[in-house]
Amino acid sequence: MTVNGEDLQIKDNISLYDFLKQQGYDTLKIAVELNGDIVPKNQYKDIILKNEYTMEVVSFVGGG
Amino acid sequence: MNIIFNGNEVFEKEGITLLEFKQKYFENADVIILNGFQTNENRVLKNNDVITMLKKGVMPSKDVLEYMMMSRHTPFVHEKVKKANIAICGLGGLGSNIAVMLARTGVGKLLLIDFDVVEPSNLNRQNYYIKHLGLYKTEALKMQINDINPYIDVEIKNIYIDKNNIVELLKDYDIICEAFDNPVCKAELVNTVMEYMPNKKIVASSGMAGYESSNIIKTIKKFKNLYICGDGVYEAEEGRGLMAPRVNICASHQANMVLRLILGIYEV
């Protein structure tokens, strides 16, 4: 799968939520676009990733 | 030919020079601004040149004042920024400085949202003064903007922004600045706007604490309508405070990206 422009090997049948956790993301501090569409937070656990998907993740750090 | 002089159209003969024009229309002017550039060099005027002349220390009439305040802008920028409306979410180090910059730029309508009051630890980087301590940030900022540019329509909301009120608060605004401190709040605002109002442009921020290099603070475009300013890394944490220089650099990135979006430029 392509994540932030890089090809990554993903586990079969992994959910978006588990993938993000595995990559070390704090799901409260990110936004995710999958195949060009924003993914609502309440769907992270339901979405099963596929090899042909393209994902962009942005994460926020504190300060302002 | 047509010359725009202190906000009004003037018809003049071909070949007239800047100094002849000054002689005729404003002999004792001591500042001349030609197409956004202050100059004393004489040249032949061209059709559609925009000229502002002013006498220092003299208060012009209200309609001319607004025009003069914007005379250092690139020509015809003022007309576009005057029609723009921008929401600023959070009025701390980022939001207070963004608001003041957009006010100086002449953005026609600003929505300022924050729930908090000004307190002493804000003054190291936020655009407030001792006299504002204890006031709502919204009200303190509205007073300042009125002193900077009284022609701006400033709407204020003293409210804590969360996913339940984001759509109602922001639905009438085209461009949204995320200027929060808390990363969970940043993500919540960005996610909610993109999910429910996908056509809005968001200019957000991430990473501007400490005194790392200025040059690692950037503006990047992500997704369809999201712009993120900052270094993406250096967060406020124990041992790394937020300080005026880098917070202002990041705020300036956000304000300039907002200006570019207003002018129809979508690349960073």
Coordinates of C-alpha atoms in Angstrom, one line a residue, chain B:
Chain B
M1 CA -6.3 57.9 -20.0
N2 CA -7.5 56.7 -16.6
I3 CA -5.6 57.2 -13.3
I4 CA -6.8 56.0 -9.9
F5 CA -5.9 58.8 -7.5
N6 CA -6.6 58.4 -3.8
G7 CA -9.4 55.9 -4.5
N8 CA -11.1 58.0 -7.3
E9 CA -10.9 57.7 -11.0
V10 CA -9.3 60.7 -12.8
F11 CA -9.1 61.3 -16.5
E12 CA -5.8 62.7 -17.7
K13 CA -4.1 63.5 -21.0
E14 CA -1.5 61.0 -22.3
G15 CA 2.1 61.9 -21.5
I16 CA 1.5 63.5 -18.1
T17 CA 4.4 62.8 -15.7
L18 CA 4.1 61.8 -12.0
L19 CA 5.4 65.2 -10.8
E20 CA 3.1 67.1 -13.2
F21 CA 0.3 65.1 -11.8
K22 CA 1.4 65.9 -8.2
Q23 CA 1.6 69.6 -9.1
K24 CA -1.9 69.5 -10.3
Y25 CA -3.7 67.4 -7.8
F26 CA -1.7 67.5 -4.5
E27 CA 1.1 69.9 -4.6
N28 CA 2.2 69.7 -1.0
A29 CA 2.0 65.8 -0.7
D30 CA 5.1 64.4 0.9
V31 CA 4.5 60.7 0.3
I32 CA 3.8 59.3 -3.2
I33 CA 2.8 55.7 -3.7
L34 CA 2.7 54.5 -7.3
N35 CA 1.2 51.0 -7.9
G36 CA 2.0 49.9 -4.4
F37 CA 5.6 51.3 -4.4
Q38 CA 6.7 54.5 -2.5
T39 CA 8.7 56.6 -4.9
N40 CA 10.0 60.1 -5.7
E41 CA 11.2 59.2 -9.2
N42 CA 9.5 61.0 -12.0
R43 CA 8.1 59.1 -14.9
V44 CA 5.4 59.3 -17.5
L45 CA 2.2 57.9 -16.2
K46 CA 0.4 55.0 -17.9
N47 CA -3.3 54.1 -18.2
N48 CA -4.7 52.5 -15.0
D49 CA -1.8 53.6 -12.8
V50 CA -2.8 53.7 -9.2
I51 CA -1.5 56.7 -7.3
T52 CA -1.8 57.6 -3.6
M53 CA -0.5 60.9 -2.3
L54 CA -0.6 62.0 1.3
K55 CA 0.6 64.7 3.6
K56 CA 2.1 63.4 6.8
G57 CA 0.3 64.4 10.0
V58 CA -2.9 65.4 8.1
M59 CA -6.0 63.2 8.8
P60 CA -7.7 62.6 5.5
S61 CA -11.5 62.0 5.1
K62 CA -12.7 58.5 6.0
D63 CA -13.1 57.1 2.5
V64 CA -9.7 58.3 1.4
L65 CA -8.1 57.0 4.7
E66 CA -9.1 53.4 4.0
Y67 CA -7.7 53.7 0.5
M68 CA -4.4 55.2 1.7
M69 CA -4.0 52.5 4.4
M70 CA -4.0 49.9 1.6
S71 CA -1.9 51.9 -0.9
R72 CA 1.3 49.9 -0.3
H73 CA -0.5 46.7 -1.4
T74 CA 0.1 45.4 -4.9
P75 CA -2.7 47.2 -7.0
F76 CA -6.1 45.5 -7.1
V77 CA -5.2 43.2 -4.1
H78 CA -7.2 45.4 -1.8
E79 CA -10.5 44.9 -3.7
K80 CA -10.1 41.1 -3.3
V81 CA -9.1 41.0 0.3
K82 CA -11.9 43.4 1.2
K83 CA -14.4 40.9 0.0
A84 CA -12.8 38.0 1.8
N85 CA -14.1 36.4 5.0
I86 CA -11.8 34.4 7.3
A87 CA -12.5 32.5 10.6
I88 CA -9.7 32.2 13.1
C89 CA -10.1 29.4 15.7
G90 CA -8.1 30.0 18.8
L91 CA -6.6 33.5 19.6
G92 CA -3.3 32.5 21.3
G93 CA 0.2 33.0 19.9
L94 CA -0.9 32.0 16.4
G95 CA -4.4 33.3 16.2
S96 CA -3.9 36.7 17.8
N97 CA -1.0 37.4 15.4
I98 CA -2.8 36.0 12.4
A99 CA -5.8 38.2 13.2
V100 CA -3.6 41.4 13.4
M101 CA -1.8 40.6 10.2
L102 CA -5.0 39.9 8.3
A103 CA -6.4 43.2 9.7
R104 CA -3.4 45.1 8.4
T105 CA -3.9 43.3 5.1
G106 CA -7.5 44.7 5.0
V107 CA -9.4 41.4 5.0
G108 CA -13.0 42.5 5.0
K109 CA -14.5 40.2 7.5
L110 CA -13.0 38.3 10.4
L111 CA -14.6 35.8 12.8
L112 CA -12.5 35.5 16.0
I113 CA -13.2 32.6 18.3
D114 CA -11.7 31.8 21.7
F115 CA -13.2 30.9 25.1
D116 CA -10.3 32.3 27.3
V117 CA -9.2 35.5 28.8
V118 CA -5.8 37.2 28.5
E119 CA -3.4 36.2 31.4
P120 CA 0.2 37.1 32.1
S121 CA 1.8 34.0 30.6
N122 CA 0.2 34.9 27.2
L123 CA 2.3 38.1 26.8
N124 CA 5.5 36.3 25.8
R125 CA 4.2 35.7 22.4
Q126 CA 0.5 36.6 22.0
N127 CA -0.6 40.0 20.6
Y128 CA -2.0 41.5 23.8
Y129 CA -0.9 44.1 26.3
I130 CA -0.9 44.4 30.1
K131 CA -4.0 46.5 29.8
H132 CA -5.8 43.5 28.3
L133 CA -5.2 41.2 31.3
G134 CA -8.5 39.6 32.4
L135 CA -10.4 40.6 29.2
Y136 CA -11.7 38.0 26.8
K137 CA -9.2 37.5 24.0
T138 CA -11.9 38.1 21.5
E139 CA -12.7 41.5 22.9
A140 CA -9.1 42.5 23.5
L141 CA -8.3 41.7 19.9
K142 CA -11.4 43.4 18.5
M143 CA -10.4 46.6 20.2
Q144 CA -6.9 46.4 18.7
I145 CA -8.2 45.7 15.2
N146 CA -10.5 48.6 15.5
D147 CA -7.4 50.8 16.3
I148 CA -5.4 49.3 13.3
N149 CA -8.1 49.2 10.7
P150 CA -11.6 50.4 11.7
Y151 CA -13.1 49.3 8.3
I152 CA -12.9 45.6 9.1
D153 CA -16.1 43.8 10.1
V154 CA -15.1 41.8 13.2
E155 CA -17.4 39.1 14.6
I156 CA -16.4 37.5 17.9
K157 CA -17.6 34.4 19.8
N158 CA -16.5 33.6 23.3
I159 CA -17.0 29.8 23.1
Y160 CA -15.0 26.6 23.4
I161 CA -14.9 25.0 19.9
D162 CA -15.6 21.3 19.7
K163 CA -17.0 18.9 17.1
N164 CA -20.6 19.7 18.2
N165 CA -20.4 23.4 17.3
I166 CA -17.8 23.5 14.5
V167 CA -20.2 23.4 11.6
E168 CA -22.6 25.9 13.0
L169 CA -19.8 28.3 13.9
L170 CA -17.9 28.1 10.6
K171 CA -20.4 27.4 7.9
D172 CA -20.5 31.0 6.6
Y173 CA -16.7 31.4 6.3
D174 CA -14.6 30.3 3.2
I175 CA -11.2 30.0 4.8
I176 CA -10.6 28.6 8.3
C177 CA -7.4 29.1 10.3
E178 CA -6.7 26.4 12.9
A179 CA -4.7 28.2 15.6
F180 CA -5.1 26.0 18.7
D181 CA -2.4 24.9 21.1
N182 CA -3.7 21.4 21.8
P183 CA -3.0 18.8 19.2
V184 CA -6.2 16.8 19.8
C185 CA -8.2 20.0 19.3
K186 CA -6.2 20.7 16.1
A187 CA -7.0 17.3 14.7
E188 CA -10.7 17.5 15.8
L189 CA -11.2 20.8 14.0
V190 CA -9.4 19.7 10.8
N191 CA -11.2 16.3 10.7
T192 CA -14.7 17.8 11.3
V193 CA -14.3 20.6 8.7
M194 CA -13.0 18.1 6.1
E195 CA -15.7 15.6 6.8
Y196 CA -18.7 17.9 7.0
M197 CA -17.6 21.0 4.9
P198 CA -15.1 19.5 2.4
N199 CA -15.1 22.6 0.2
K200 CA -13.7 24.9 2.8
K201 CA -10.0 25.7 2.9
I202 CA -8.2 25.1 6.2
V203 CA -4.8 26.6 7.1
A204 CA -3.6 24.7 10.1
S205 CA -0.4 24.6 12.2
S206 CA 1.9 22.0 13.7
G207 CA 5.3 22.5 15.3
M208 CA 6.7 25.9 16.2
A209 CA 8.0 25.6 19.8
G210 CA 11.4 26.5 21.1
Y211 CA 14.2 28.3 19.3
E212 CA 15.1 25.7 16.6
S213 CA 16.1 27.1 13.2
S214 CA 13.6 29.5 11.6
N215 CA 14.2 27.8 8.3
I216 CA 12.5 24.5 9.1
I217 CA 9.1 26.1 9.4
K218 CA 7.3 25.6 6.1
T219 CA 3.9 25.6 4.6
I220 CA 2.8 22.3 3.0
K221 CA -0.3 21.3 1.2
K222 CA -2.0 18.0 2.2
F223 CA -5.2 16.4 1.0
K224 CA -7.5 18.6 -1.2
N225 CA -8.0 21.7 0.9
L226 CA -5.6 21.4 3.9
Y227 CA -2.5 23.5 4.4
I228 CA -0.2 23.0 7.4
C229 CA 2.4 25.5 8.6
G230 CA 5.1 24.6 11.0
D231 CA 8.1 22.4 11.3
G232 CA 5.9 19.4 12.0
V233 CA 8.1 18.2 14.9
Y234 CA 8.9 20.6 17.7
E235 CA 6.0 20.6 20.1
A236 CA 5.5 22.5 23.2
E237 CA 6.5 20.3 26.1
E238 CA 8.4 20.3 29.4
G239 CA 11.8 22.0 28.7
R240 CA 10.6 23.5 25.3
G241 CA 8.5 26.5 25.6
L242 CA 6.6 28.6 23.1
M243 CA 8.4 31.8 22.2
A244 CA 7.5 34.9 20.1
P245 CA 9.9 34.5 17.2
R246 CA 9.0 31.0 15.9
V247 CA 5.3 31.3 16.9
N248 CA 5.2 34.6 14.8
I249 CA 7.0 32.9 11.9
C250 CA 4.4 30.2 11.9
A251 CA 1.6 32.7 12.2
S252 CA 3.0 34.6 9.3
H253 CA 3.1 31.4 7.2
Q254 CA -0.5 30.9 8.0
A255 CA -1.5 34.6 7.2
N256 CA 0.4 34.6 3.9
M257 CA -1.2 31.3 2.9
V258 CA -4.6 32.8 3.7
L259 CA -3.7 35.8 1.5
R260 CA -2.6 33.5 -1.3
L261 CA -5.9 31.6 -1.1
I262 CA -7.9 34.8 -1.1
L263 CA -6.0 35.8 -4.3
G264 CA -6.8 32.4 -5.9
I265 CA -3.3 30.9 -5.6
Y266 CA -3.7 27.4 -4.3
E267 CA 0.0 26.2 -4.3
V268 CA 2.2 26.9 -1.3

